[in-house]
Short mmCIF file of C-alpha atoms in Angstrom, two decimals:
data_model
loop_
_atom_site.label_atom_id
_atom_site.label_comp_id
_atom_site.label_asym_id
_atom_site.label_seq_id
_atom_site.Cartn_x
_atom_site.Cartn_y
_atom_site.Cartn_z
CA UNK A 69 19.36 1.13 -18.86
CA UNK A 70 17.71 -0.71 -15.99
CA UNK A 71 15.10 1.40 -14.09
CA UNK A 72 15.14 1.47 -10.43
CA UNK A 73 11.40 1.36 -9.17
CA UNK A 74 12.36 2.73 -5.76
CA UNK A 75 14.20 5.73 -7.22
CA UNK A 76 11.33 6.41 -9.67
CA UNK A 77 8.81 6.56 -6.91
CA UNK A 78 10.94 8.65 -4.58
CA UNK A 79 11.15 11.08 -7.47
CA UNK A 80 7.42 11.26 -7.85
CA UNK A 81 7.19 12.35 -4.30
CA UNK A 82 3.43 11.48 -3.58
CA UNK A 83 2.78 8.93 -0.84
CA UNK A 84 0.05 7.39 1.12
CA UNK A 85 2.06 6.80 4.33
CA UNK A 86 1.79 7.38 7.98
CA UNK A 87 3.93 10.23 9.00
CA UNK A 88 5.17 8.50 12.19
CA UNK A 89 7.27 6.17 9.83
CA UNK A 90 9.07 8.92 7.99
CA UNK A 91 11.93 9.26 10.52
CA UNK A 92 12.72 5.57 10.02
CA UNK A 93 12.46 5.63 6.15
CA UNK A 94 13.62 9.07 5.13
CA UNK A 95 17.41 8.29 5.93
CA UNK A 96 17.14 5.39 3.52
CA UNK A 97 15.46 7.45 0.87
CA UNK A 98 18.20 10.11 1.21
CA UNK A 99 20.84 7.38 0.59
CA UNK A 100 19.07 6.15 -2.45
CA UNK A 101 18.59 9.46 -4.05
CA UNK A 102 22.26 10.71 -3.30
CA UNK A 103 23.61 7.49 -4.69
CA UNK A 104 25.37 6.47 -1.41
CA UNK A 105 26.34 2.84 -1.25
CA UNK A 106 24.53 1.07 1.57
CA UNK A 107 23.66 -2.41 2.44
CA UNK A 108 20.08 -3.68 2.77
CA UNK A 109 18.71 -7.18 3.65
CA UNK A 110 17.40 -8.32 0.22
CA UNK A 111 15.91 -11.53 1.49
CA UNK A 112 12.11 -11.75 1.40
CA UNK A 113 9.69 -14.20 2.93
CA UNK A 114 7.39 -16.11 0.54
CA UNK A 115 4.57 -13.92 -0.78
CA UNK A 116 2.17 -16.73 -0.69
CA UNK A 117 1.60 -19.90 1.29
CA UNK A 118 -1.28 -22.43 1.19
CA UNK A 119 -3.20 -24.07 4.12
CA UNK A 120 -5.09 -27.16 3.17
CA UNK A 121 -8.41 -28.53 4.65
CA UNK A 122 -6.54 -30.35 7.37
CA UNK A 123 -4.63 -27.20 8.51
CA UNK A 124 -1.43 -28.23 6.95
CA UNK A 125 0.81 -25.35 5.74
CA UNK A 126 2.31 -25.77 2.23
CA UNK A 127 5.23 -23.48 1.29
CA UNK A 128 6.79 -22.88 -2.23
CA UNK A 129 9.50 -25.31 -3.21
CA UNK A 130 12.79 -24.00 -4.75
CA UNK A 131 11.05 -23.39 -8.07
CA UNK A 132 8.27 -21.44 -6.63
CA UNK A 133 5.64 -24.17 -6.95
CA UNK A 134 3.13 -24.63 -4.16
CA UNK A 135 1.07 -27.83 -3.60
CA UNK A 136 -2.61 -26.86 -3.46
CA UNK A 137 -4.97 -29.72 -2.32
CA UNK A 138 -8.64 -29.11 -3.01
CA UNK A 139 -10.38 -26.96 -0.57
CA UNK A 140 -7.18 -24.99 0.39
CA UNK A 141 -6.90 -21.35 1.54
CA UNK A 142 -4.25 -19.14 0.23
CA UNK A 143 -2.39 -16.78 2.61
CA UNK A 144 -0.74 -13.70 0.89
CA UNK A 145 1.45 -11.16 2.59
CA UNK A 146 1.75 -7.46 2.23
CA UNK A 147 4.28 -6.41 4.84
CA UNK A 148 6.31 -3.27 4.90
CA UNK A 149 6.21 -0.20 2.66
CA UNK A 150 4.89 -0.87 -0.87
CA UNK A 151 5.70 0.56 -4.25
CA UNK A 152 3.91 -0.24 -7.45
CA UNK A 153 6.70 -2.26 -8.93
CA UNK A 154 8.85 -4.92 -7.15
CA UNK A 155 12.60 -4.78 -7.22
CA UNK A 156 15.57 -6.61 -5.75
CA UNK A 157 14.80 -5.76 -2.20
CA UNK A 158 10.95 -6.10 -1.94
CA UNK A 159 7.71 -7.22 -3.40
CA UNK A 160 5.72 -4.57 -5.09
CA UNK A 161 2.02 -4.12 -5.54
CA UNK A 162 2.25 -5.83 -8.93
CA UNK A 163 3.81 -8.95 -7.32
CA UNK A 164 1.17 -9.07 -4.63
CA UNK A 165 -1.72 -8.57 -6.90
CA UNK A 166 -0.36 -11.29 -9.33
CA UNK A 167 -0.40 -13.58 -6.22
CA UNK A 168 -3.96 -12.66 -5.32
CA UNK A 169 -5.02 -13.29 -9.07
CA UNK A 170 -3.34 -16.64 -8.87
CA UNK A 171 -5.16 -17.64 -5.84
CA UNK A 172 -8.49 -16.44 -7.21
CA UNK A 173 -8.06 -18.41 -10.46
CA UNK A 174 -6.90 -21.61 -8.78
CA UNK A 175 -9.90 -24.05 -8.72
CA UNK A 176 -8.41 -25.83 -5.59
CA UNK A 177 -8.35 -22.55 -3.45
CA UNK A 178 -11.59 -21.51 -1.75
CA UNK A 179 -10.33 -18.04 -0.86
CA UNK A 180 -7.46 -15.94 0.49
CA UNK A 181 -6.35 -14.55 3.75
CA UNK A 182 -4.71 -11.18 2.97
CA UNK A 183 -2.19 -10.39 5.68
CA UNK A 184 -1.45 -6.70 6.02
CA UNK A 185 1.18 -5.10 8.11
CA UNK A 186 2.79 -1.73 7.07
CA UNK A 187 2.80 2.10 7.15
CA UNK A 188 1.78 2.67 3.59
CA UNK A 189 3.60 3.41 0.25
CA UNK A 190 3.45 5.03 -3.00
CA UNK A 191 0.17 6.57 -4.37
CA UNK A 192 0.75 4.68 -7.56
CA UNK A 193 0.69 1.30 -5.75
CA UNK A 194 -3.10 1.44 -4.99
CA UNK A 195 -4.23 1.06 -8.72
CA UNK A 196 -3.57 -2.69 -9.11
CA UNK A 197 -5.55 -3.51 -5.89
CA UNK A 198 -8.54 -1.49 -7.12
CA UNK A 199 -8.47 -3.26 -10.44
CA UNK A 200 -8.20 -6.77 -8.83
CA UNK A 201 -11.21 -6.10 -6.63
CA UNK A 202 -13.33 -5.56 -9.69
CA UNK A 203 -12.68 -9.07 -11.07
CA UNK A 204 -12.05 -11.37 -8.08
CA UNK A 205 -14.72 -14.19 -7.66
CA UNK A 206 -13.68 -15.66 -4.25
CA UNK A 207 -13.75 -14.27 -0.73
CA UNK A 208 -10.81 -12.49 0.61
CA UNK A 209 -10.48 -11.78 4.47
CA UNK A 210 -8.08 -8.96 5.30
CA UNK A 211 -6.12 -9.75 8.48
CA UNK A 212 -4.03 -6.88 9.64
CA UNK A 213 -1.64 -5.81 12.35
CA UNK A 214 -0.85 -2.29 11.25
CA UNK A 215 -2.82 -0.97 8.31
CA UNK A 216 -2.04 2.56 7.71
CA UNK A 217 -2.67 4.81 4.67
CA UNK A 218 -2.02 2.67 1.48
CA UNK A 219 -2.16 -0.54 3.53
CA UNK A 220 -5.53 0.39 4.88
CA UNK A 221 -6.83 1.50 1.42
CA UNK A 222 -5.68 -1.81 -0.01
CA UNK A 223 -7.34 -3.69 2.87
CA UNK A 224 -10.62 -1.93 2.16
CA UNK A 225 -10.25 -2.47 -1.68
CA UNK A 226 -10.05 -6.17 -1.74
CA UNK A 227 -11.36 -7.58 1.58
CA UNK A 228 -14.90 -8.94 2.14
CA UNK A 229 -14.27 -8.95 5.80
CA UNK A 230 -11.67 -6.85 7.57
CA UNK A 231 -9.96 -8.24 10.86
CA UNK A 232 -7.34 -6.99 13.38
CA UNK A 233 -5.20 -9.90 14.19
CA UNK A 234 -4.84 -8.66 17.83
CA UNK A 235 -6.18 -5.79 20.18
CA UNK A 236 -2.69 -4.81 21.52
CA UNK A 237 -0.40 -3.64 18.78
CA UNK A 238 -2.92 -3.39 15.77
CA UNK A 239 -3.72 -0.17 14.40
CA UNK A 240 -5.70 1.36 11.49
CA UNK A 241 -6.23 4.63 9.62
CA UNK A 242 -3.98 7.41 8.43
CA UNK A 243 -6.46 7.99 5.76
CA UNK A 244 -4.77 10.70 3.67
CA UNK A 245 -1.96 11.57 1.16
CA UNK A 246 1.29 13.60 1.46
CA UNK A 247 3.72 14.97 -1.06
CA UNK A 248 7.26 14.95 -0.19
CA UNK A 249 9.95 16.69 -2.21
CA UNK A 250 13.65 16.94 -1.31
CA UNK A 251 14.98 20.43 -2.13
CA UNK A 252 18.80 20.29 -2.13
CA UNK A 253 19.46 23.19 -4.44
CA UNK A 254 20.81 25.64 -1.95
CA UNK A 255 23.39 23.13 -0.82
CA UNK A 256 24.39 22.25 -4.54
CA UNK A 257 24.49 26.05 -5.37
CA UNK A 258 26.94 26.60 -2.62
CA UNK A 259 29.04 23.82 -4.28
CA UNK A 260 29.07 25.75 -7.61
CA UNK A 261 26.09 24.30 -9.37
CA UNK A 262 23.61 26.46 -11.27
CA UNK A 263 20.15 25.54 -12.19
CA UNK A 264 18.36 26.61 -15.39
CA UNK A 265 14.86 25.54 -16.07
CA UNK A 266 13.80 26.85 -19.46
CA UNK A 267 10.14 26.44 -20.72
CA UNK A 268 8.74 27.72 -24.20
CA UNK A 269 5.76 29.95 -24.12
CA UNK A 270 3.72 26.99 -25.23
CA UNK A 271 4.58 25.09 -21.95
CA UNK A 272 3.75 27.62 -19.31
CA UNK A 273 1.62 25.28 -17.16
CA UNK A 274 4.31 22.41 -17.43
CA UNK A 275 5.46 21.37 -13.82
CA UNK A 276 3.64 24.38 -12.55
CA UNK A 277 2.31 22.78 -9.43
CA UNK A 278 5.83 21.40 -8.44
CA UNK A 279 7.57 24.64 -9.33
CA UNK A 280 5.21 26.57 -7.04
CA UNK A 281 5.69 24.02 -4.26
CA UNK A 282 9.47 24.39 -4.33
CA UNK A 283 8.81 28.03 -3.83
CA UNK A 284 6.73 27.31 -0.77
CA UNK A 285 3.41 27.90 -2.61
CA UNK A 286 1.38 24.80 -2.00
CA UNK A 287 -2.14 25.66 -2.95
CA UNK A 288 -1.98 24.41 -6.54
CA UNK A 289 -0.33 21.09 -5.69
CA UNK A 290 -2.85 20.41 -3.11
CA UNK A 291 -5.71 21.29 -5.26
CA UNK A 292 -4.45 19.41 -8.37
CA UNK A 293 -2.46 16.53 -7.09
CA UNK A 294 -3.29 15.77 -3.41
CA UNK A 295 -6.93 16.65 -2.78
CA UNK A 296 -8.16 14.46 -5.69
CA UNK A 297 -6.41 11.37 -4.27
CA UNK A 298 -7.51 12.11 -0.73
CA UNK A 299 -11.06 12.29 -1.83
CA UNK A 300 -10.87 9.00 -3.67
CA UNK A 301 -9.28 7.44 -0.55
CA UNK A 302 -12.24 8.70 1.56
CA UNK A 303 -14.83 7.47 -0.89
CA UNK A 304 -13.11 4.09 -0.96
CA UNK A 305 -13.25 3.80 2.80
CA UNK A 306 -16.87 4.85 2.93
CA UNK A 307 -17.79 2.25 0.38
CA UNK A 308 -16.01 -0.49 2.22
CA UNK A 309 -17.18 0.52 5.62
CA UNK A 310 -20.97 1.10 5.62
CA UNK A 311 -21.10 1.66 9.35
CA UNK A 312 -18.24 4.14 9.52
CA UNK A 313 -18.52 6.77 12.15
CA UNK A 314 -17.02 9.69 10.23
CA UNK A 315 -17.21 12.29 12.92
CA UNK A 316 -14.35 10.60 14.90
CA UNK A 317 -11.77 11.71 12.27
CA UNK A 318 -11.22 8.40 10.58
CA UNK A 319 -11.25 10.10 7.13
CA UNK A 320 -9.05 12.98 7.96
CA UNK A 321 -5.69 11.16 8.95
CA UNK A 322 -6.18 9.93 12.47
CA UNK A 323 -5.04 6.50 13.55
CA UNK A 324 -6.74 4.09 15.88
CA UNK A 325 -6.21 0.96 17.94
CA UNK A 326 -7.96 -2.24 16.92
CA UNK A 327 -10.73 -1.66 19.53
CA UNK A 328 -11.44 1.80 18.49
CA UNK A 329 -11.25 0.80 14.80
CA UNK A 330 -13.86 -1.73 15.43
CA UNK A 331 -16.08 0.68 17.47
CA UNK A 332 -15.94 3.31 14.60
CA UNK A 333 -16.74 0.89 11.89
CA UNK A 334 -13.31 0.78 10.10
CA UNK A 335 -13.03 -3.03 10.49
CA UNK A 336 -15.42 -5.93 10.98
CA UNK A 337 -13.77 -7.90 13.80
CA UNK A 338 -10.72 -8.79 15.87
CA UNK A 339 -9.42 -12.47 15.39
CA UNK A 340 -6.54 -14.58 14.32
CA UNK A 341 -5.31 -16.41 11.27
CA UNK A 342 -7.39 -19.46 12.38
CA UNK A 343 -10.49 -17.34 12.50
CA UNK A 344 -9.70 -15.74 9.29
CA UNK A 345 -9.41 -19.13 7.64
CA UNK A 346 -12.75 -20.26 9.19
CA UNK A 347 -14.36 -17.19 7.89
CA UNK A 348 -13.08 -18.04 4.29
CA UNK A 349 -14.82 -21.42 4.56
CA UNK A 350 -18.05 -19.92 5.77
CA UNK A 351 -18.07 -17.25 2.94
CA UNK A 352 -17.19 -19.91 0.33
CA UNK A 353 -20.01 -22.07 1.38
CA UNK A 354 -22.47 -19.09 1.18
CA UNK A 355 -21.20 -18.10 -2.20
CA UNK A 356 -21.76 -21.73 -3.37
CA UNK A 357 -25.32 -21.61 -2.42
CA UNK A 358 -26.09 -18.37 -4.35
#
């Protein structure tokens, strides 16, 4: 049986996602969970391109190979909601991190511009970015339009320097986690379905937090599932942003424009792709002298 990564993540129900996007994505999630047939654009832009030392852009050929002259800079995209595993309609964190690793291991590439634009994604998707950050050897410049929730955590995890790509539409933050469970039991019971969950005495704690949450009792799921992730997210932002002004609400879920994010220490600058590439060359030269 082929596993659907999107369905698996929807069933888990724990997300690092900006709540303002839920009205857009929840109807799609409902169609997936209910098995409704619907169409979606399955085309995806290339996950990685390369800019050589002369500023020429190199795209993958039909076999996925990219020409990488010596001294090139990789450009890797993370755009749209992210799951841990890629599927037929989108790249996953595994695909993106594999591209980051490939660029880091390529002797002709000096560093990577990590382009981020999205509302967040599944909690499980952050792990690959954290692991990549532990082993990377070359500079990564994060360049973002919208970096909310998971996207902001990933930006913090892998970037040596975080930039907004404009000061008009760019936004940052939504540092937090949310659990979302679809409870359609009442509707199904009206259709004649009956639910029986039977646990032996030896398994009295199995699924306890979720069972209580479905009864409207949220304390345990917050304590055991959500708060630990939220604290790790906060600690990651603190580590990546030494000048962070915490009193402004940056660690409790608020979102900010690029100008405010810079003022509050959430990012390091506002620029463009050209400036990000310039920064890669500067950091690469500094690293070579060490």
